PDB file of C-alpha atoms in Angstrom:
ATOM      1  CA  MET A 276      -8.072  19.985   8.368  1.00 81.00           C
ATOM      2  CA  GLU A 277      -5.292  17.882   6.858  1.00 86.00           C
ATOM      3  CA  ALA A 278      -2.964  18.821   9.712  1.00 87.00           C
ATOM      4  CA  LEU A 279      -5.645  17.711  12.185  1.00 90.00           C
ATOM      5  CA  MET A 280      -5.954  14.334  10.465  1.00 94.00           C
ATOM      6  CA  MET A 281      -2.175  14.007  10.377  1.00 95.00           C
ATOM      7  CA  THR A 282      -2.066  14.767  14.102  1.00 95.00           C
ATOM      8  CA  LEU A 283      -4.408  11.885  14.953  1.00 96.00           C
ATOM      9  CA  GLY A 284      -2.480   9.401  12.832  1.00 97.00           C
ATOM     10  CA  SER A 285       0.938  10.542  14.011  1.00 97.00           C
ATOM     11  CA  GLY A 286      -0.329  10.690  17.600  1.00 97.00           C
ATOM     12  CA  TRP A 287      -1.266   7.013  17.486  1.00 97.00           C
ATOM     13  CA  VAL A 288       2.118   6.088  16.009  1.00 98.00           C
ATOM     14  CA  SER A 289       3.871   8.200  18.667  1.00 97.00           C
ATOM     15  CA  GLY A 290       2.155   6.141  21.350  1.00 97.00           C
ATOM     16  CA  VAL A 291       3.961   3.055  20.045  1.00 97.00           C
ATOM     17  CA  ARG A 292       7.129   4.302  18.282  1.00 97.00           C
ATOM     18  CA  PRO A 293       7.592   8.071  18.838  1.00 97.00           C
ATOM     19  CA  TYR A 294      11.096   8.306  17.361  1.00 97.00           C
ATOM     20  CA  PHE A 295       9.952   6.569  14.193  1.00 98.00           C
ATOM     21  CA  MET A 296       7.168   9.124  13.691  1.00 97.00           C
ATOM     22  CA  ILE A 297       9.482  12.081  14.225  1.00 97.00           C
ATOM     23  CA  PHE A 298      12.037  10.573  11.832  1.00 98.00           C
ATOM     24  CA  LEU A 299       9.419   9.701   9.203  1.00 97.00           C
ATOM     25  CA  LEU A 300       7.803  13.143   9.274  1.00 97.00           C
ATOM     26  CA  GLY A 301      11.133  14.950   9.074  1.00 96.00           C
ATOM     27  CA  LEU A 302      12.477  12.761   6.284  1.00 96.00           C
ATOM     28  CA  SER A 303       9.217  12.972   4.309  1.00 95.00           C
ATOM     29  CA  GLY A 304       9.164  16.735   4.630  1.00 94.00           C
ATOM     30  CA  ARG A 305      12.737  17.002   3.451  1.00 94.00           C
ATOM     31  CA  LEU A 306      12.489  14.528   0.551  1.00 95.00           C
ATOM     32  CA  PHE A 307       8.994  15.246  -0.715  1.00 93.00           C
ATOM     33  CA  GLY A 308       8.496  18.872   0.317  1.00 90.00           C
ATOM     34  CA  ILE A 309       5.275  18.194   2.273  1.00 89.00           C
ATOM     35  CA  GLU A 310       4.011  21.605   3.367  1.00 86.00           C
ATOM     36  CA  GLU A 311       2.378  20.396   6.593  1.00 87.00           C
ATOM     37  CA  VAL A 312       5.684  19.135   8.007  1.00 92.00           C
ATOM     38  CA  PRO A 313       7.333  21.954  10.005  1.00 92.00           C
ATOM     39  CA  ALA A 314      10.913  22.889   9.131  1.00 93.00           C
ATOM     40  CA  VAL A 315      12.152  22.072  12.647  1.00 95.00           C
ATOM     41  CA  LEU A 316      11.355  18.375  12.105  1.00 95.00           C
ATOM     42  CA  GLN A 317      13.439  18.403   8.929  1.00 96.00           C
ATOM     43  CA  ARG A 318      16.655  19.564  10.603  1.00 96.00           C
ATOM     44  CA  THR A 319      19.619  17.235  10.103  1.00 96.00           C
ATOM     45  CA  ASP A 320      20.561  17.098  13.785  1.00 97.00           C
ATOM     46  CA  LEU A 321      17.006  16.146  14.776  1.00 97.00           C
ATOM     47  CA  LEU A 322      16.850  13.466  12.084  1.00 97.00           C
ATOM     48  CA  VAL A 323      20.144  11.952  13.264  1.00 97.00           C
ATOM     49  CA  ILE A 324      19.061  11.904  16.922  1.00 97.00           C
ATOM     50  CA  ALA A 325      15.616  10.493  16.054  1.00 97.00           C
ATOM     51  CA  GLY A 326      17.256   7.849  13.844  1.00 97.00           C
ATOM     52  CA  ILE A 327      19.583   6.694  16.629  1.00 97.00           C
ATOM     53  CA  LEU A 328      16.742   6.599  19.179  1.00 97.00           C
ATOM     54  CA  LEU A 329      14.588   4.741  16.663  1.00 96.00           C
ATOM     55  CA  VAL A 330      17.156   1.933  16.445  1.00 96.00           C
ATOM     56  CA  VAL A 331      17.465   1.778  20.257  1.00 96.00           C
ATOM     57  CA  ASP A 332      13.663   1.747  20.637  1.00 95.00           C
ATOM     58  CA  PHE A 333      13.340  -1.016  18.038  1.00 93.00           C
ATOM     59  CA  ALA A 334      15.934  -3.199  19.808  1.00 92.00           C
ATOM     60  CA  ALA A 335      14.636  -2.564  23.349  1.00 91.00           C
ATOM     61  CA  ASP A 336      11.124  -3.565  22.354  1.00 89.00           C
ATOM     62  CA  LYS A 337      12.276  -7.030  21.294  1.00 86.00           C
ATOM     63  CA  ILE A 338      13.610  -8.046  24.733  1.00 85.00           C
ATOM     64  CA  ALA A 339      11.014  -9.740  26.935  1.00 80.00           C
ATOM     65  CA  TYR A 340      10.419  -8.046  30.316  1.00 82.00           C
ATOM     66  CA  PHE A 341      12.851  -5.244  29.424  1.00 88.00           C
ATOM     67  CA  ASP A 342      10.185  -4.024  26.998  1.00 88.00           C
ATOM     68  CA  SER A 343       7.813  -3.469  29.947  1.00 86.00           C
ATOM     69  CA  PHE A 344      10.491  -1.399  31.684  1.00 91.00           C
ATOM     70  CA  TRP A 345      10.983   0.525  28.442  1.00 93.00           C
ATOM     71  CA  ASP A 346       7.218   1.104  28.187  1.00 92.00           C
ATOM     72  CA  ALA A 347       7.092   2.382  31.776  1.00 92.00           C
ATOM     73  CA  LEU A 348       9.988   4.728  30.997  1.00 93.00           C
ATOM     74  CA  HIS A 349       8.102   6.055  27.966  1.00 95.00           C
ATOM     75  CA  THR A 350       4.779   6.650  29.718  1.00 95.00           C
ATOM     76  CA  VAL A 351       5.646  10.343  29.699  1.00 95.00           C
ATOM     77  CA  VAL A 352       7.833  10.446  26.568  1.00 96.00           C
ATOM     78  CA  ARG A 353       5.271   9.061  24.110  1.00 97.00           C
ATOM     79  CA  PRO A 354       2.398  11.452  24.949  1.00 97.00           C
ATOM     80  CA  ILE A 355       4.849  14.374  24.969  1.00 97.00           C
ATOM     81  CA  ALA A 356       6.091  13.344  21.513  1.00 97.00           C
ATOM     82  CA  GLY A 357       2.518  13.052  20.213  1.00 97.00           C
ATOM     83  CA  GLY A 358       1.626  16.419  21.720  1.00 97.00           C
ATOM     84  CA  ALA A 359       4.759  18.099  20.367  1.00 97.00           C
ATOM     85  CA  ILE A 360       4.108  16.819  16.857  1.00 97.00           C
ATOM     86  CA  GLY A 361       0.490  17.985  17.078  1.00 96.00           C
ATOM     87  CA  TYR A 362       1.593  21.409  18.319  1.00 96.00           C
ATOM     88  CA  LEU A 363       4.108  21.782  15.507  1.00 95.00           C
ATOM     89  CA  LEU A 364       1.592  20.683  12.878  1.00 92.00           C
ATOM     90  CA  GLY A 365      -1.034  23.086  14.230  1.00 90.00           C
ATOM     91  CA  GLY A 366       1.412  25.929  14.783  1.00 83.00           C
ATOM     92  CA  GLU A 367       1.358  26.762  11.080  1.00 70.00           C
ATOM     93  CA  THR A 368      -2.232  28.024  11.382  1.00 72.00           C
ATOM     94  CA  SER A 369      -2.803  29.580  14.828  1.00 81.00           C
ATOM     95  CA  THR A 370      -1.873  29.239  18.488  1.00 87.00           C
ATOM     96  CA  THR A 371      -5.346  27.953  19.385  1.00 90.00           C
ATOM     97  CA  ALA A 372      -5.191  25.285  16.687  1.00 89.00           C
ATOM     98  CA  ALA A 373      -1.700  24.338  17.848  1.00 92.00           C
ATOM     99  CA  ILE A 374      -2.890  23.832  21.439  1.00 94.00           C
ATOM    100  CA  VAL A 375      -5.938  21.815  20.351  1.00 94.00           C
ATOM    101  CA  MET A 376      -3.781  19.598  18.136  1.00 95.00           C
ATOM    102  CA  ALA A 377      -1.205  19.202  20.891  1.00 96.00           C
ATOM    103  CA  VAL A 378      -3.926  17.892  23.212  1.00 97.00           C
ATOM    104  CA  LEU A 379      -5.286  15.569  20.494  1.00 96.00           C
ATOM    105  CA  GLY A 380      -1.826  14.280  19.642  1.00 97.00           C
ATOM    106  CA  ALA A 381      -0.956  13.677  23.294  1.00 97.00           C
ATOM    107  CA  ALA A 382      -4.304  11.961  23.964  1.00 96.00           C
ATOM    108  CA  ALA A 383      -3.944   9.685  20.919  1.00 97.00           C
ATOM    109  CA  ALA A 384      -0.375   8.819  21.923  1.00 97.00           C
ATOM    110  CA  PHE A 385      -1.369   8.117  25.530  1.00 96.00           C
ATOM    111  CA  GLY A 386      -4.255   5.894  24.420  1.00 95.00           C
ATOM    112  CA  ALA A 387      -2.020   3.902  22.075  1.00 96.00           C
ATOM    113  CA  HIS A 388       0.705   3.680  24.727  1.00 95.00           C
ATOM    114  CA  THR A 389      -1.765   2.408  27.353  1.00 93.00           C
ATOM    115  CA  ALA A 390      -3.040  -0.321  25.042  1.00 91.00           C
ATOM    116  CA  LYS A 391       0.483  -1.305  23.966  1.00 91.00           C
ATOM    117  CA  SER A 392       2.003  -1.449  27.448  1.00 89.00           C
ATOM    118  CA  THR A 393      -0.956  -3.378  28.895  1.00 87.00           C
ATOM    119  CA  ALA A 394      -0.923  -5.929  26.081  1.00 85.00           C
ATOM    120  CA  ARG A 395       2.858  -6.385  26.284  1.00 84.00           C
ATOM    121  CA  ALA A 396       2.746  -6.873  30.061  1.00 80.00           C
ATOM    122  CA  ALA A 397       0.147  -9.616  29.537  1.00 79.00           C
ATOM    123  CA  VAL A 398       2.236 -11.245  26.796  1.00 80.00           C
ATOM    124  CA  ASN A 399       5.352 -11.224  28.990  1.00 77.00           C
ATOM    125  CA  VAL A 400       3.737 -13.538  31.537  1.00 74.00           C
ATOM    126  CA  SER A 401       3.031 -16.185  28.884  1.00 70.00           C
ATOM    127  CA  PRO A 402       5.258 -19.261  29.315  1.00 65.00           C
ATOM    128  CA  GLU A 403       6.800 -19.268  25.811  1.00 62.00           C
ATOM    129  CA  PRO A 404       9.162 -16.619  24.409  1.00 60.00           C
ATOM    130  CA  VAL A 405       7.857 -16.527  20.816  1.00 65.00           C
ATOM    131  CA  SER A 406       4.733 -14.438  21.475  1.00 75.00           C
ATOM    132  CA  ASN A 407       6.749 -11.400  22.589  1.00 76.00           C
ATOM    133  CA  ALA A 408       8.688 -11.247  19.308  1.00 78.00           C
ATOM    134  CA  LEU A 409       5.531 -11.852  17.254  1.00 84.00           C
ATOM    135  CA  VAL A 410       3.589  -9.086  19.010  1.00 86.00           C
ATOM    136  CA  SER A 411       6.528  -6.695  18.635  1.00 87.00           C
ATOM    137  CA  ALA A 412       6.801  -7.499  14.913  1.00 89.00           C
ATOM    138  CA  GLY A 413       3.057  -6.914  14.554  1.00 91.00           C
ATOM    139  CA  GLU A 414       3.408  -3.540  16.261  1.00 93.00           C
ATOM    140  CA  ASP A 415       6.255  -2.636  13.895  1.00 94.00           C
ATOM    141  CA  ALA A 416       4.125  -3.503  10.861  1.00 95.00           C
ATOM    142  CA  ALA A 417       1.154  -1.495  12.182  1.00 95.00           C
ATOM    143  CA  VAL A 418       3.399   1.481  12.979  1.00 96.00           C
ATOM    144  CA  LEU A 419       4.978   1.419   9.523  1.00 97.00           C
ATOM    145  CA  LEU A 420       1.584   1.293   7.819  1.00 97.00           C
ATOM    146  CA  MET A 421       0.043   3.986  10.026  1.00 97.00           C
ATOM    147  CA  GLY A 422       3.104   6.231   9.726  1.00 97.00           C
ATOM    148  CA  VAL A 423       3.047   6.100   5.933  1.00 96.00           C
ATOM    149  CA  LEU A 424      -0.713   6.704   5.903  1.00 96.00           C
ATOM    150  CA  ALA A 425      -0.367   9.659   8.310  1.00 96.00           C
ATOM    151  CA  VAL A 426       1.945  11.309   5.782  1.00 95.00           C
ATOM    152  CA  ALA A 427       0.367  10.173   2.502  1.00 94.00           C
ATOM    153  CA  LEU A 428      -3.348   9.735   3.365  1.00 96.00           C
ATOM    154  CA  PRO A 429      -3.978  11.610   6.636  1.00 95.00           C
ATOM    155  CA  ALA A 430      -7.775  11.217   6.561  1.00 95.00           C
ATOM    156  CA  LEU A 431      -7.549   7.422   6.319  1.00 97.00           C
ATOM    157  CA  ALA A 432      -4.861   7.370   9.016  1.00 96.00           C
ATOM    158  CA  ALA A 433      -7.096   9.422  11.328  1.00 96.00           C
ATOM    159  CA  VAL A 434     -10.048   7.036  10.908  1.00 96.00           C
ATOM    160  CA  LEU A 435      -7.822   4.008  11.491  1.00 97.00           C
ATOM    161  CA  ALA A 436      -6.236   5.692  14.514  1.00 96.00           C
ATOM    162  CA  LEU A 437      -9.640   6.266  16.113  1.00 96.00           C
ATOM    163  CA  LEU A 438     -10.648   2.635  15.464  1.00 96.00           C
ATOM    164  CA  LEU A 439      -7.339   1.318  16.813  1.00 94.00           C
ATOM    165  CA  LEU A 440      -7.599   3.544  19.897  1.00 94.00           C
ATOM    166  CA  ALA A 441     -11.103   2.271  20.645  1.00 95.00           C
ATOM    167  CA  ALA A 442     -10.071  -1.369  20.141  1.00 93.00           C
ATOM    168  CA  GLY A 443      -6.846  -0.952  22.109  1.00 88.00           C
ATOM    169  CA  LEU A 444      -8.476   0.727  25.085  1.00 86.00           C
ATOM    170  CA  TYR A 445     -11.203  -1.932  25.147  1.00 90.00           C
ATOM    171  CA  LEU A 446      -8.515  -4.635  25.114  1.00 84.00           C
ATOM    172  CA  ALA A 447      -6.587  -2.898  27.906  1.00 80.00           C
ATOM    173  CA  HIS A 448      -9.792  -2.666  29.980  1.00 82.00           C
ATOM    174  CA  ARG A 449     -10.564  -6.373  29.443  1.00 86.00           C
ATOM    175  CA  LEU A 450      -7.013  -7.442  30.339  1.00 79.00           C
ATOM    176  CA  HIS A 451      -7.031  -5.289  33.473  1.00 77.00           C
ATOM    177  CA  ARG A 452     -10.398  -6.716  34.508  1.00 85.00           C
ATOM    178  CA  SER A 453      -9.243 -10.306  33.867  1.00 82.00           C
ATOM    179  CA  PHE A 454      -6.098  -9.729  35.898  1.00 77.00           C
ATOM    180  CA  ARG A 455      -8.110  -8.272  38.775  1.00 83.00           C
ATOM    181  CA  ASN A 456     -10.524 -11.237  38.721  1.00 83.00           C
ATOM    182  CA  LEU A 457      -7.598 -13.682  38.672  1.00 76.00           C
ATOM    183  CA  ARG A 458      -6.039 -12.016  41.717  1.00 78.00           C
ATOM    184  CA  ALA A 459      -9.375 -12.201  43.552  1.00 80.00           C
ATOM    185  CA  ARG A 460      -9.696 -15.914  42.770  1.00 80.00           C
ATOM    186  CA  LEU A 461      -6.131 -16.568  43.948  1.00 76.00           C
ATOM    187  CA  ARG A 462      -6.849 -14.763  47.238  1.00 80.00           C
ATOM    188  CA  GLU A 463      -9.992 -16.859  47.732  1.00 80.00           C
ATOM    189  CA  ALA A 464      -8.074 -20.079  47.004  1.00 76.00           C
ATOM    190  CA  ARG A 465      -5.362 -19.149  49.512  1.00 77.00           C
ATOM    191  CA  ALA A 466      -7.988 -18.325  52.120  1.00 77.00           C
ATOM    192  CA  ARG A 467      -9.692 -21.728  51.633  1.00 77.00           C
ATOM    193  CA  HIS A 468      -6.420 -23.645  51.965  1.00 73.00           C
ATOM    194  CA  ALA A 469      -5.030 -21.629  54.835  1.00 66.00           C
ATOM    195  CA  PRO A 470      -4.647 -23.654  58.070  1.00 66.00           C
ATOM    196  CA  VAL A 471      -7.427 -23.058  60.584  1.00 55.00           C
ATOM    197  CA  PRO A 472      -6.029 -21.774  63.908  1.00 58.00           C
ATOM    198  CA  GLU A 473      -6.837 -24.042  66.844  1.00 57.00           C
TER     199      GLU A 473
END
């Protein structure tokens, strides 16, 4: 059950910062001997690669407009990372549990990624540059908190992940709907001001 809770929490984090979650799990397993963390995540080569990608991910997310490109690039990477972590966490018990946790991890990561990328695309069209950095810093803080909770208090992390997924998907739906309504109004305005053919 603890591995299941850890999967939900780490899945949400993977949808925002996948390399951070891999690095945090591996380092925690190595330093604190957490049984749920598979040995493969604790390998030195994997920790080094995840650490380098973590720094790149952190920097790329701070650049307005490039962050949307980075999000689009990671539409596949983040759910795969969440699913892989879930599979590895569940693989200690049985193949069926591993598959179920892989699906849960991938779904949580995809939900978090959808909310993140939609919100960041909306922020990027704002006229001032400060909001992008503030939102990114807020994401970093949330990821750090959720990552630590996923390792230390998996049950709390799982509950928070479910709440954040629900709120994030609702926000993404509202932003998408607002954008669609805005486009419709712009089309109507253009049609009203278009010259009438003689």
